[in-house]
Amino acid sequence: MANVNRTRRSLLAAAGASVSAAVLSACGSSTVESAITPSRFISFGDGFSDVGQSGTRYTVNDDTVNIWAQEVASSYGGTLTAVSAGGYGYAVAHARVTNTTNAIGTANAGSITTQIDTFLASNTPTSNDLYLVEGGYGDIVAEYASYAAGTTTQAQAQTNLATAGTELAAQVKRLITAGAKYVLVTGVYDLSVSPWAESLSLTSLFSSLSSSFNNALLVALNDLTGTNVLYVDAAYYFNLFHNSGSSYGFSDVDTPVCISTDAGSGIGAGEVNSGLCTTSTLISGVTDYSVYLFADKLYPTPSAHRQYGVYVYDRLRARW
């Protein structure tokens, strides 16, 4: 674990150094000539990045730019729409990195690996593509379900998540081998701050599950960061949201603002499902849902998504 922590610190320090170098290179000039202008935005992931594969998104569905990956595209002056609507947003809710039985137990549901398979089968990466790769939430939901059912120990769940993190890095390498030039990678935020973990009084467990995935992903990306890959630390930024909420416009960082419950599985039967949430299914009396950090017990509100998207965009502009 000490080696993992040292690697994590060195990678994040290197990322910071890249930002500083980019800022310095821009001094005395109003433009950065090397800045990319993406012609296509292509995303892979789970519910955190799903831009409406099934007609809904896992946040407050308010017909705005309400998913972080959309915000990145919008900040560049582009758009990102779901593959089901003719776009390049391949991310789909509940997807795991390689396991095709998804987080709610649906067999043969595909995976993030399957998403990349599908893209590469009919597309050739170009020099102006920007890839947004994210994963981990589906795997954490699935591993916790096994742990809660008593079929998996915490140690085994953490090992499985470390494997998933390594496998996500392998998919990033596939994209680069295929010709991808610009790949943004983000893992999971620290789920110990989620209403899900807090409601179960299992913040320590969820912190361990999150770090198992993220640390393995970072280690496996070690030889790629600084070249074609930029890693952005979701855990860092969402900890800022949670611990300094008022600085980001949040007055409630613990309560899901949606009340749209789901009888199905996921994080539990009868739980709030933001995939069913609209502006008509919010806590009674709430008119300004932008002051809430979470839409449901796992996924953030549009405001949090947009702010994270802007943060990612700023990191991209500083790097490339």
PDB file of C-alpha atoms in Angstrom:
ATOM      1  CA  MET A   1       0.000   0.000   0.000  1.00  0.00           C
ATOM      2  CA  ALA A   2       2.916   2.354   0.715  1.00  0.00           C
ATOM      3  CA  ASN A   3       4.139   1.867  -2.865  1.00  0.00           C
ATOM      4  CA  VAL A   4       0.643   2.558  -4.199  1.00  0.00           C
ATOM      5  CA  ASN A   5       0.384   5.756  -2.180  1.00  0.00           C
ATOM      6  CA  ARG A   6       3.808   6.909  -3.371  1.00  0.00           C
ATOM      7  CA  THR A   7       2.802   6.215  -6.962  1.00  0.00           C
ATOM      8  CA  ARG A   8      -0.480   8.087  -6.488  1.00  0.00           C
ATOM      9  CA  ARG A   9       1.309  11.103  -5.017  1.00  0.00           C
ATOM     10  CA  SER A  10       3.890  11.146  -7.792  1.00  0.00           C
ATOM     11  CA  LEU A  11       1.247  10.911 -10.513  1.00  0.00           C
ATOM     12  CA  LEU A  12      -0.855  13.680  -9.036  1.00  0.00           C
ATOM     13  CA  ALA A  13       2.244  15.807  -8.522  1.00  0.00           C
ATOM     14  CA  ALA A  14       3.169  15.230 -12.153  1.00  0.00           C
ATOM     15  CA  ALA A  15      -0.302  16.273 -13.201  1.00  0.00           C
ATOM     16  CA  GLY A  16       0.102  19.478 -11.226  1.00  0.00           C
ATOM     17  CA  ALA A  17       3.466  20.074 -12.845  1.00  0.00           C
ATOM     18  CA  SER A  18       1.842  19.697 -16.276  1.00  0.00           C
ATOM     19  CA  VAL A  19      -0.638  22.411 -15.342  1.00  0.00           C
ATOM     20  CA  SER A  20       2.117  24.743 -14.176  1.00  0.00           C
ATOM     21  CA  ALA A  21       4.143  24.154 -17.331  1.00  0.00           C
ATOM     22  CA  ALA A  22       1.148  24.882 -19.524  1.00  0.00           C
ATOM     23  CA  VAL A  23       0.390  28.085 -17.668  1.00  0.00           C
ATOM     24  CA  LEU A  24       3.995  29.243 -17.938  1.00  0.00           C
ATOM     25  CA  SER A  25       4.113  28.477 -21.645  1.00  0.00           C
ATOM     26  CA  ALA A  26       1.115  30.748 -22.184  1.00  0.00           C
ATOM     27  CA  CYS A  27       2.640  33.773 -20.467  1.00  0.00           C
ATOM     28  CA  GLY A  28       2.907  36.763 -22.765  1.00  0.00           C
ATOM     29  CA  SER A  29       0.469  35.322 -25.279  1.00  0.00           C
ATOM     30  CA  SER A  30      -3.288  35.521 -25.558  1.00  0.00           C
ATOM     31  CA  THR A  31      -3.474  32.086 -27.201  1.00  0.00           C
ATOM     32  CA  VAL A  32      -1.944  28.686 -26.733  1.00  0.00           C
ATOM     33  CA  GLU A  33      -1.176  27.499 -30.258  1.00  0.00           C
ATOM     34  CA  SER A  34      -0.981  23.851 -29.224  1.00  0.00           C
ATOM     35  CA  ALA A  35      -4.522  23.862 -27.768  1.00  0.00           C
ATOM     36  CA  ILE A  36      -6.634  21.129 -29.277  1.00  0.00           C
ATOM     37  CA  THR A  37      -9.943  21.777 -30.974  1.00  0.00           C
ATOM     38  CA  PRO A  38     -11.734  18.433 -30.796  1.00  0.00           C
ATOM     39  CA  SER A  39     -13.882  17.464 -33.747  1.00  0.00           C
ATOM     40  CA  ARG A  40     -15.434  14.486 -31.932  1.00  0.00           C
ATOM     41  CA  PHE A  41     -16.164  13.875 -28.268  1.00  0.00           C
ATOM     42  CA  ILE A  42     -16.304  10.168 -27.473  1.00  0.00           C
ATOM     43  CA  SER A  43     -17.192   8.892 -24.017  1.00  0.00           C
ATOM     44  CA  PHE A  44     -17.162   5.496 -22.333  1.00  0.00           C
ATOM     45  CA  GLY A  45     -18.346   4.691 -18.835  1.00  0.00           C
ATOM     46  CA  ASP A  46     -21.268   3.947 -16.534  1.00  0.00           C
ATOM     47  CA  GLY A  47     -24.124   5.929 -15.009  1.00  0.00           C
ATOM     48  CA  PHE A  48     -21.816   8.787 -14.044  1.00  0.00           C
ATOM     49  CA  SER A  49     -21.246   9.497 -17.752  1.00  0.00           C
ATOM     50  CA  ASP A  50     -24.466   8.202 -19.329  1.00  0.00           C
ATOM     51  CA  VAL A  51     -25.838  11.061 -21.438  1.00  0.00           C
ATOM     52  CA  GLY A  52     -29.214   9.443 -22.071  1.00  0.00           C
ATOM     53  CA  GLN A  53     -28.607   6.017 -23.576  1.00  0.00           C
ATOM     54  CA  SER A  54     -32.105   4.938 -22.512  1.00  0.00           C
ATOM     55  CA  GLY A  55     -33.637   8.402 -22.726  1.00  0.00           C
ATOM     56  CA  THR A  56     -32.770   9.404 -19.159  1.00  0.00           C
ATOM     57  CA  ARG A  57     -29.715  10.482 -17.181  1.00  0.00           C
ATOM     58  CA  TYR A  58     -28.666   9.737 -13.631  1.00  0.00           C
ATOM     59  CA  THR A  59     -29.138  13.184 -12.174  1.00  0.00           C
ATOM     60  CA  VAL A  60     -32.062  15.632 -12.142  1.00  0.00           C
ATOM     61  CA  ASN A  61     -33.422  15.324 -15.678  1.00  0.00           C
ATOM     62  CA  ASP A  62     -34.005  18.991 -16.363  1.00  0.00           C
ATOM     63  CA  ASP A  63     -33.199  19.242 -20.085  1.00  0.00           C
ATOM     64  CA  THR A  64     -29.961  21.114 -19.416  1.00  0.00           C
ATOM     65  CA  VAL A  65     -26.315  20.213 -19.909  1.00  0.00           C
ATOM     66  CA  ASN A  66     -26.361  18.099 -16.776  1.00  0.00           C
ATOM     67  CA  ILE A  67     -23.623  15.458 -17.134  1.00  0.00           C
ATOM     68  CA  TRP A  68     -19.938  16.317 -16.668  1.00  0.00           C
ATOM     69  CA  ALA A  69     -18.889  14.868 -20.044  1.00  0.00           C
ATOM     70  CA  GLN A  70     -21.500  17.016 -21.786  1.00  0.00           C
ATOM     71  CA  GLU A  71     -20.112  20.055 -19.996  1.00  0.00           C
ATOM     72  CA  VAL A  72     -16.617  19.264 -21.279  1.00  0.00           C
ATOM     73  CA  ALA A  73     -17.908  19.084 -24.848  1.00  0.00           C
ATOM     74  CA  SER A  74     -19.990  22.230 -24.398  1.00  0.00           C
ATOM     75  CA  SER A  75     -16.995  24.132 -23.028  1.00  0.00           C
ATOM     76  CA  TYR A  76     -15.180  23.397 -26.285  1.00  0.00           C
ATOM     77  CA  GLY A  77     -18.220  24.542 -28.250  1.00  0.00           C
ATOM     78  CA  GLY A  78     -19.245  20.994 -29.134  1.00  0.00           C
ATOM     79  CA  THR A  79     -21.888  18.472 -28.156  1.00  0.00           C
ATOM     80  CA  LEU A  80     -22.007  14.959 -26.804  1.00  0.00           C
ATOM     81  CA  THR A  81     -25.059  12.784 -27.356  1.00  0.00           C
ATOM     82  CA  ALA A  82     -25.755   9.130 -26.701  1.00  0.00           C
ATOM     83  CA  VAL A  83     -24.989   6.479 -29.305  1.00  0.00           C
ATOM     84  CA  SER A  84     -28.678   5.562 -29.178  1.00  0.00           C
ATOM     85  CA  ALA A  85     -29.387   9.078 -30.508  1.00  0.00           C
ATOM     86  CA  GLY A  86     -26.698   8.942 -33.180  1.00  0.00           C
ATOM     87  CA  GLY A  87     -23.818  10.382 -31.140  1.00  0.00           C
ATOM     88  CA  TYR A  88     -20.613   9.126 -29.573  1.00  0.00           C
ATOM     89  CA  GLY A  89     -21.681   8.824 -25.950  1.00  0.00           C
ATOM     90  CA  TYR A  90     -21.246   5.080 -25.328  1.00  0.00           C
ATOM     91  CA  ALA A  91     -21.501   5.190 -21.528  1.00  0.00           C
ATOM     92  CA  VAL A  92     -24.483   3.335 -20.101  1.00  0.00           C
ATOM     93  CA  ALA A  93     -25.842   3.090 -16.586  1.00  0.00           C
ATOM     94  CA  HIS A  94     -24.774   0.114 -14.443  1.00  0.00           C
ATOM     95  CA  ALA A  95     -21.900  -0.851 -16.763  1.00  0.00           C
ATOM     96  CA  ARG A  96     -18.880  -2.564 -15.220  1.00  0.00           C
ATOM     97  CA  VAL A  97     -15.392  -2.434 -16.675  1.00  0.00           C
ATOM     98  CA  THR A  98     -15.207  -5.949 -18.125  1.00  0.00           C
ATOM     99  CA  ASN A  99     -17.935  -8.022 -16.479  1.00  0.00           C
ATOM    100  CA  THR A 100     -20.935  -8.129 -18.812  1.00  0.00           C
ATOM    101  CA  THR A 101     -23.304  -8.875 -15.930  1.00  0.00           C
ATOM    102  CA  ASN A 102     -24.032  -5.315 -14.926  1.00  0.00           C
ATOM    103  CA  ALA A 103     -24.392  -3.730 -11.506  1.00  0.00           C
ATOM    104  CA  ILE A 104     -28.086  -4.591 -11.238  1.00  0.00           C
ATOM    105  CA  GLY A 105     -27.518  -8.208 -12.171  1.00  0.00           C
ATOM    106  CA  THR A 106     -28.569  -8.133 -15.822  1.00  0.00           C
ATOM    107  CA  ALA A 107     -26.588 -10.740 -17.740  1.00  0.00           C
ATOM    108  CA  ASN A 108     -25.062 -10.010 -21.156  1.00  0.00           C
ATOM    109  CA  ALA A 109     -25.635  -6.303 -20.648  1.00  0.00           C
ATOM    110  CA  GLY A 110     -22.281  -5.291 -22.082  1.00  0.00           C
ATOM    111  CA  SER A 111     -19.470  -3.473 -20.301  1.00  0.00           C
ATOM    112  CA  ILE A 112     -17.126  -0.540 -20.760  1.00  0.00           C
ATOM    113  CA  THR A 113     -14.862  -2.936 -22.638  1.00  0.00           C
ATOM    114  CA  THR A 114     -17.819  -3.808 -24.882  1.00  0.00           C
ATOM    115  CA  GLN A 115     -18.431  -0.105 -25.502  1.00  0.00           C
ATOM    116  CA  ILE A 116     -14.856   0.309 -26.734  1.00  0.00           C
ATOM    117  CA  ASP A 117     -15.156  -2.872 -28.814  1.00  0.00           C
ATOM    118  CA  THR A 118     -18.233  -1.418 -30.498  1.00  0.00           C
ATOM    119  CA  PHE A 119     -16.567   1.911 -31.194  1.00  0.00           C
ATOM    120  CA  LEU A 120     -13.360   0.436 -32.623  1.00  0.00           C
ATOM    121  CA  ALA A 121     -15.290  -2.032 -34.774  1.00  0.00           C
ATOM    122  CA  SER A 122     -16.705   0.775 -36.899  1.00  0.00           C
ATOM    123  CA  ASN A 123     -14.517   3.816 -36.198  1.00  0.00           C
ATOM    124  CA  THR A 124     -10.895   4.821 -36.612  1.00  0.00           C
ATOM    125  CA  PRO A 125      -9.487   7.307 -34.075  1.00  0.00           C
ATOM    126  CA  THR A 126      -8.469  10.655 -35.562  1.00  0.00           C
ATOM    127  CA  SER A 127      -5.981  13.236 -34.330  1.00  0.00           C
ATOM    128  CA  ASN A 128      -8.750  15.616 -33.236  1.00  0.00           C
ATOM    129  CA  ASP A 129     -10.788  13.163 -31.170  1.00  0.00           C
ATOM    130  CA  LEU A 130     -11.123  13.703 -27.433  1.00  0.00           C
ATOM    131  CA  TYR A 131     -11.868  10.545 -25.459  1.00  0.00           C
ATOM    132  CA  LEU A 132     -13.505  10.718 -22.044  1.00  0.00           C
ATOM    133  CA  VAL A 133     -13.049   7.426 -20.183  1.00  0.00           C
ATOM    134  CA  GLU A 134     -14.633   6.809 -16.782  1.00  0.00           C
ATOM    135  CA  GLY A 135     -15.584   3.779 -14.746  1.00  0.00           C
ATOM    136  CA  GLY A 136     -15.807   2.156 -11.338  1.00  0.00           C
ATOM    137  CA  TYR A 137     -19.254   3.009 -10.032  1.00  0.00           C
ATOM    138  CA  GLY A 138     -20.892  -0.048 -11.570  1.00  0.00           C
ATOM    139  CA  ASP A 139     -18.199  -2.306 -10.174  1.00  0.00           C
ATOM    140  CA  ILE A 140     -18.467  -0.809  -6.683  1.00  0.00           C
ATOM    141  CA  VAL A 141     -22.252  -1.240  -6.652  1.00  0.00           C
ATOM    142  CA  ALA A 142     -21.869  -4.880  -7.722  1.00  0.00           C
ATOM    143  CA  GLU A 143     -19.075  -5.660  -5.257  1.00  0.00           C
ATOM    144  CA  TYR A 144     -20.920  -4.081  -2.363  1.00  0.00           C
ATOM    145  CA  ALA A 145     -24.035  -6.121  -3.210  1.00  0.00           C
ATOM    146  CA  SER A 146     -21.959  -9.299  -2.981  1.00  0.00           C
ATOM    147  CA  TYR A 147     -20.368  -8.150   0.267  1.00  0.00           C
ATOM    148  CA  ALA A 148     -23.747  -7.245   1.801  1.00  0.00           C
ATOM    149  CA  ALA A 149     -25.130 -10.635   0.765  1.00  0.00           C
ATOM    150  CA  GLY A 150     -22.259 -12.356   2.512  1.00  0.00           C
ATOM    151  CA  THR A 151     -20.902 -13.956  -0.656  1.00  0.00           C
ATOM    152  CA  THR A 152     -17.762 -11.805  -0.778  1.00  0.00           C
ATOM    153  CA  THR A 153     -15.442 -10.569   1.950  1.00  0.00           C
ATOM    154  CA  GLN A 154     -14.272  -6.974   2.084  1.00  0.00           C
ATOM    155  CA  ALA A 155     -10.759  -8.097   1.164  1.00  0.00           C
ATOM    156  CA  GLN A 156     -12.022  -9.961  -1.904  1.00  0.00           C
ATOM    157  CA  ALA A 157     -14.215  -7.020  -2.930  1.00  0.00           C
ATOM    158  CA  GLN A 158     -11.203  -4.716  -2.761  1.00  0.00           C
ATOM    159  CA  THR A 159      -9.114  -7.170  -4.779  1.00  0.00           C
ATOM    160  CA  ASN A 160     -11.849  -7.399  -7.410  1.00  0.00           C
ATOM    161  CA  LEU A 161     -12.063  -3.618  -7.624  1.00  0.00           C
ATOM    162  CA  ALA A 162      -8.301  -3.305  -7.965  1.00  0.00           C
ATOM    163  CA  THR A 163      -8.537  -5.750 -10.858  1.00  0.00           C
ATOM    164  CA  ALA A 164     -11.294  -3.635 -12.424  1.00  0.00           C
ATOM    165  CA  GLY A 165      -9.145  -0.510 -12.104  1.00  0.00           C
ATOM    166  CA  THR A 166      -6.264  -2.256 -13.829  1.00  0.00           C
ATOM    167  CA  GLU A 167      -8.616  -3.481 -16.537  1.00  0.00           C
ATOM    168  CA  LEU A 168      -9.882   0.050 -17.197  1.00  0.00           C
ATOM    169  CA  ALA A 169      -6.291   1.178 -17.739  1.00  0.00           C
ATOM    170  CA  ALA A 170      -5.894  -1.681 -20.212  1.00  0.00           C
ATOM    171  CA  GLN A 171      -8.845  -0.304 -22.190  1.00  0.00           C
ATOM    172  CA  VAL A 172      -7.186   3.111 -22.260  1.00  0.00           C
ATOM    173  CA  LYS A 173      -4.081   1.458 -23.693  1.00  0.00           C
ATOM    174  CA  ARG A 174      -6.258  -0.198 -26.349  1.00  0.00           C
ATOM    175  CA  LEU A 175      -7.513   3.199 -27.461  1.00  0.00           C
ATOM    176  CA  ILE A 176      -3.994   4.582 -27.656  1.00  0.00           C
ATOM    177  CA  THR A 177      -2.774   1.574 -29.602  1.00  0.00           C
ATOM    178  CA  ALA A 178      -5.653   2.138 -32.021  1.00  0.00           C
ATOM    179  CA  GLY A 179      -4.495   5.729 -32.556  1.00  0.00           C
ATOM    180  CA  ALA A 180      -6.174   7.831 -29.873  1.00  0.00           C
ATOM    181  CA  LYS A 181      -4.110  10.927 -29.179  1.00  0.00           C
ATOM    182  CA  TYR A 182      -6.036  12.626 -26.374  1.00  0.00           C
ATOM    183  CA  VAL A 183      -7.579  10.487 -23.633  1.00  0.00           C
ATOM    184  CA  LEU A 184      -9.021  11.925 -20.432  1.00  0.00           C
ATOM    185  CA  VAL A 185      -9.420   9.336 -17.665  1.00  0.00           C
ATOM    186  CA  THR A 186     -11.276   9.749 -14.390  1.00  0.00           C
ATOM    187  CA  GLY A 187     -12.058   7.201 -11.707  1.00  0.00           C
ATOM    188  CA  VAL A 188     -14.634   7.393  -8.934  1.00  0.00           C
ATOM    189  CA  TYR A 189     -15.097  10.043  -6.299  1.00  0.00           C
ATOM    190  CA  ASP A 190     -14.541   8.824  -2.729  1.00  0.00           C
ATOM    191  CA  LEU A 191     -17.890   7.183  -2.076  1.00  0.00           C
ATOM    192  CA  SER A 192     -17.436   7.604   1.667  1.00  0.00           C
ATOM    193  CA  VAL A 193     -18.938  11.085   1.171  1.00  0.00           C
ATOM    194  CA  SER A 194     -22.001   9.717  -0.624  1.00  0.00           C
ATOM    195  CA  PRO A 195     -25.412   9.639   1.050  1.00  0.00           C
ATOM    196  CA  TRP A 196     -25.335   5.895   0.305  1.00  0.00           C
ATOM    197  CA  ALA A 197     -22.308   5.276   2.517  1.00  0.00           C
ATOM    198  CA  GLU A 198     -23.532   7.686   5.180  1.00  0.00           C
ATOM    199  CA  SER A 199     -26.988   6.088   5.342  1.00  0.00           C
ATOM    200  CA  LEU A 200     -25.383   2.686   5.934  1.00  0.00           C
ATOM    201  CA  SER A 201     -22.807   4.044   8.413  1.00  0.00           C
ATOM    202  CA  LEU A 202     -20.147   2.403   6.243  1.00  0.00           C
ATOM    203  CA  THR A 203     -18.021   5.374   5.244  1.00  0.00           C
ATOM    204  CA  SER A 204     -14.755   3.581   6.012  1.00  0.00           C
ATOM    205  CA  LEU A 205     -15.745   0.593   3.867  1.00  0.00           C
ATOM    206  CA  PHE A 206     -16.739   2.734   0.899  1.00  0.00           C
ATOM    207  CA  SER A 207     -13.554   4.758   1.182  1.00  0.00           C
ATOM    208  CA  SER A 208     -11.576   1.513   0.958  1.00  0.00           C
ATOM    209  CA  LEU A 209     -13.587   0.256  -2.013  1.00  0.00           C
ATOM    210  CA  SER A 210     -13.142   3.556  -3.856  1.00  0.00           C
ATOM    211  CA  SER A 211      -9.409   3.801  -3.221  1.00  0.00           C
ATOM    212  CA  SER A 212      -8.885   0.167  -4.268  1.00  0.00           C
ATOM    213  CA  PHE A 213     -10.260   0.973  -7.712  1.00  0.00           C
ATOM    214  CA  ASN A 214      -8.624   4.381  -8.103  1.00  0.00           C
ATOM    215  CA  ASN A 215      -5.185   3.382  -6.866  1.00  0.00           C
ATOM    216  CA  ALA A 216      -4.985   0.361  -9.152  1.00  0.00           C
ATOM    217  CA  LEU A 217      -6.120   2.498 -12.090  1.00  0.00           C
ATOM    218  CA  LEU A 218      -3.445   5.077 -11.353  1.00  0.00           C
ATOM    219  CA  VAL A 219      -0.664   2.519 -11.008  1.00  0.00           C
ATOM    220  CA  ALA A 220      -1.646   0.860 -14.278  1.00  0.00           C
ATOM    221  CA  LEU A 221      -1.709   4.259 -16.025  1.00  0.00           C
ATOM    222  CA  ASN A 222       1.733   5.133 -14.698  1.00  0.00           C
ATOM    223  CA  ASP A 223       3.518   4.661 -18.033  1.00  0.00           C
ATOM    224  CA  LEU A 224       0.848   6.561 -19.962  1.00  0.00           C
ATOM    225  CA  THR A 225       0.198   9.780 -18.028  1.00  0.00           C
ATOM    226  CA  GLY A 226       2.003  12.756 -19.495  1.00  0.00           C
ATOM    227  CA  THR A 227       1.815  11.387 -23.061  1.00  0.00           C
ATOM    228  CA  ASN A 228      -1.572  10.674 -24.580  1.00  0.00           C
ATOM    229  CA  VAL A 229      -3.382  10.435 -21.257  1.00  0.00           C
ATOM    230  CA  LEU A 230      -4.548  12.919 -18.649  1.00  0.00           C
ATOM    231  CA  TYR A 231      -5.898  11.593 -15.356  1.00  0.00           C
ATOM    232  CA  VAL A 232      -8.267  13.832 -13.415  1.00  0.00           C
ATOM    233  CA  ASP A 233      -8.860  13.006  -9.760  1.00  0.00           C
ATOM    234  CA  ALA A 234     -12.607  12.934  -9.097  1.00  0.00           C
ATOM    235  CA  ALA A 235     -12.021  12.046  -5.449  1.00  0.00           C
ATOM    236  CA  TYR A 236     -10.069  15.255  -4.889  1.00  0.00           C
ATOM    237  CA  TYR A 237     -12.707  17.504  -6.410  1.00  0.00           C
ATOM    238  CA  PHE A 238     -15.742  15.863  -4.856  1.00  0.00           C
ATOM    239  CA  ASN A 239     -14.050  16.021  -1.450  1.00  0.00           C
ATOM    240  CA  LEU A 240     -13.873  19.781  -2.002  1.00  0.00           C
ATOM    241  CA  PHE A 241     -17.570  19.813  -2.844  1.00  0.00           C
ATOM    242  CA  HIS A 242     -18.420  17.854   0.280  1.00  0.00           C
ATOM    243  CA  ASN A 243     -16.052  19.490   2.758  1.00  0.00           C
ATOM    244  CA  SER A 244     -16.329  23.075   1.489  1.00  0.00           C
ATOM    245  CA  GLY A 245     -19.783  23.020  -0.044  1.00  0.00           C
ATOM    246  CA  SER A 246     -20.582  26.684   0.401  1.00  0.00           C
ATOM    247  CA  SER A 247     -17.576  27.609  -1.746  1.00  0.00           C
ATOM    248  CA  TYR A 248     -19.239  25.781  -4.633  1.00  0.00           C
ATOM    249  CA  GLY A 249     -22.807  26.926  -4.028  1.00  0.00           C
ATOM    250  CA  PHE A 250     -23.948  23.878  -2.023  1.00  0.00           C
ATOM    251  CA  SER A 251     -25.872  24.282   1.201  1.00  0.00           C
ATOM    252  CA  ASP A 252     -26.741  20.569   1.481  1.00  0.00           C
ATOM    253  CA  VAL A 253     -24.041  18.014   0.681  1.00  0.00           C
ATOM    254  CA  ASP A 254     -25.633  14.977   2.359  1.00  0.00           C
ATOM    255  CA  THR A 255     -29.300  14.791   1.303  1.00  0.00           C
ATOM    256  CA  PRO A 256     -30.467  13.449  -2.079  1.00  0.00           C
ATOM    257  CA  VAL A 257     -32.727  16.075  -3.633  1.00  0.00           C
ATOM    258  CA  CYS A 258     -34.736  13.534  -5.666  1.00  0.00           C
ATOM    259  CA  ILE A 259     -37.570  11.439  -4.250  1.00  0.00           C
ATOM    260  CA  SER A 260     -38.155   9.191  -7.281  1.00  0.00           C
ATOM    261  CA  THR A 261     -37.897   5.692  -5.830  1.00  0.00           C
ATOM    262  CA  ASP A 262     -37.261   2.484  -7.733  1.00  0.00           C
ATOM    263  CA  ALA A 263     -38.605  -0.939  -6.830  1.00  0.00           C
ATOM    264  CA  GLY A 264     -35.711  -2.591  -8.652  1.00  0.00           C
ATOM    265  CA  SER A 265     -32.189  -3.384  -7.547  1.00  0.00           C
ATOM    266  CA  GLY A 266     -29.098  -1.207  -7.792  1.00  0.00           C
ATOM    267  CA  ILE A 267     -28.022   0.185  -4.451  1.00  0.00           C
ATOM    268  CA  GLY A 268     -31.176  -1.370  -2.975  1.00  0.00           C
ATOM    269  CA  ALA A 269     -34.860  -1.904  -3.688  1.00  0.00           C
ATOM    270  CA  GLY A 270     -37.002   1.097  -2.872  1.00  0.00           C
ATOM    271  CA  GLU A 271     -34.086   3.542  -3.027  1.00  0.00           C
ATOM    272  CA  VAL A 272     -34.190   6.873  -4.842  1.00  0.00           C
ATOM    273  CA  ASN A 273     -33.198   6.471  -8.495  1.00  0.00           C
ATOM    274  CA  SER A 274     -32.160   9.699 -10.183  1.00  0.00           C
ATOM    275  CA  GLY A 275     -32.687   8.029 -13.546  1.00  0.00           C
ATOM    276  CA  LEU A 276     -36.388   8.569 -12.813  1.00  0.00           C
ATOM    277  CA  CYS A 277     -35.933  12.068 -11.393  1.00  0.00           C
ATOM    278  CA  THR A 278     -37.282  15.241 -12.954  1.00  0.00           C
ATOM    279  CA  THR A 279     -37.935  18.724 -11.615  1.00  0.00           C
ATOM    280  CA  SER A 280     -41.350  17.381 -10.562  1.00  0.00           C
ATOM    281  CA  THR A 281     -39.902  14.666  -8.302  1.00  0.00           C
ATOM    282  CA  LEU A 282     -37.836  16.708  -5.877  1.00  0.00           C
ATOM    283  CA  ILE A 283     -38.092  17.105  -2.112  1.00  0.00           C
ATOM    284  CA  SER A 284     -41.276  19.012  -1.320  1.00  0.00           C
ATOM    285  CA  GLY A 285     -40.746  22.754  -1.352  1.00  0.00           C
ATOM    286  CA  VAL A 286     -37.385  22.665  -3.143  1.00  0.00           C
ATOM    287  CA  THR A 287     -37.190  25.140  -5.999  1.00  0.00           C
ATOM    288  CA  ASP A 288     -33.423  25.633  -6.207  1.00  0.00           C
ATOM    289  CA  TYR A 289     -31.930  22.149  -6.477  1.00  0.00           C
ATOM    290  CA  SER A 290     -28.560  23.593  -7.491  1.00  0.00           C
ATOM    291  CA  VAL A 291     -27.729  23.972  -3.789  1.00  0.00           C
ATOM    292  CA  TYR A 292     -27.800  20.178  -3.360  1.00  0.00           C
ATOM    293  CA  LEU A 293     -24.713  18.100  -4.131  1.00  0.00           C
ATOM    294  CA  PHE A 294     -26.501  14.793  -4.691  1.00  0.00           C
ATOM    295  CA  ALA A 295     -29.483  13.843  -6.842  1.00  0.00           C
ATOM    296  CA  ASP A 296     -29.727  10.366  -5.288  1.00  0.00           C
ATOM    297  CA  LYS A 297     -27.527   8.428  -2.867  1.00  0.00           C
ATOM    298  CA  LEU A 298     -24.834   7.878  -5.496  1.00  0.00           C
ATOM    299  CA  TYR A 299     -25.042  10.327  -8.383  1.00  0.00           C
ATOM    300  CA  PRO A 300     -24.630  14.131  -8.255  1.00  0.00           C
ATOM    301  CA  THR A 301     -26.911  16.958  -9.289  1.00  0.00           C
ATOM    302  CA  PRO A 302     -26.566  18.909 -12.553  1.00  0.00           C
ATOM    303  CA  SER A 303     -24.749  21.697 -10.704  1.00  0.00           C
ATOM    304  CA  ALA A 304     -22.103  19.303  -9.392  1.00  0.00           C
ATOM    305  CA  HIS A 305     -21.763  17.675 -12.812  1.00  0.00           C
ATOM    306  CA  ARG A 306     -21.309  21.020 -14.535  1.00  0.00           C
ATOM    307  CA  GLN A 307     -18.741  22.246 -12.049  1.00  0.00           C
ATOM    308  CA  TYR A 308     -16.787  19.015 -12.318  1.00  0.00           C
ATOM    309  CA  GLY A 309     -16.996  19.258 -16.104  1.00  0.00           C
ATOM    310  CA  VAL A 310     -15.557  22.778 -16.014  1.00  0.00           C
ATOM    311  CA  TYR A 311     -12.750  21.544 -13.749  1.00  0.00           C
ATOM    312  CA  VAL A 312     -11.980  18.741 -16.220  1.00  0.00           C
ATOM    313  CA  TYR A 313     -12.066  21.198 -19.122  1.00  0.00           C
ATOM    314  CA  ASP A 314      -9.655  23.520 -17.343  1.00  0.00           C
ATOM    315  CA  ARG A 315      -7.287  20.608 -16.736  1.00  0.00           C
ATOM    316  CA  LEU A 316      -7.529  19.606 -20.395  1.00  0.00           C
ATOM    317  CA  ARG A 317      -6.779  23.139 -21.583  1.00  0.00           C
ATOM    318  CA  ALA A 318      -3.801  23.342 -19.253  1.00  0.00           C
ATOM    319  CA  ARG A 319      -2.453  20.009 -20.477  1.00  0.00           C
ATOM    320  CA  TRP A 320      -3.174  20.212 -24.218  1.00  0.00           C
TER     321      TRP A 320
END
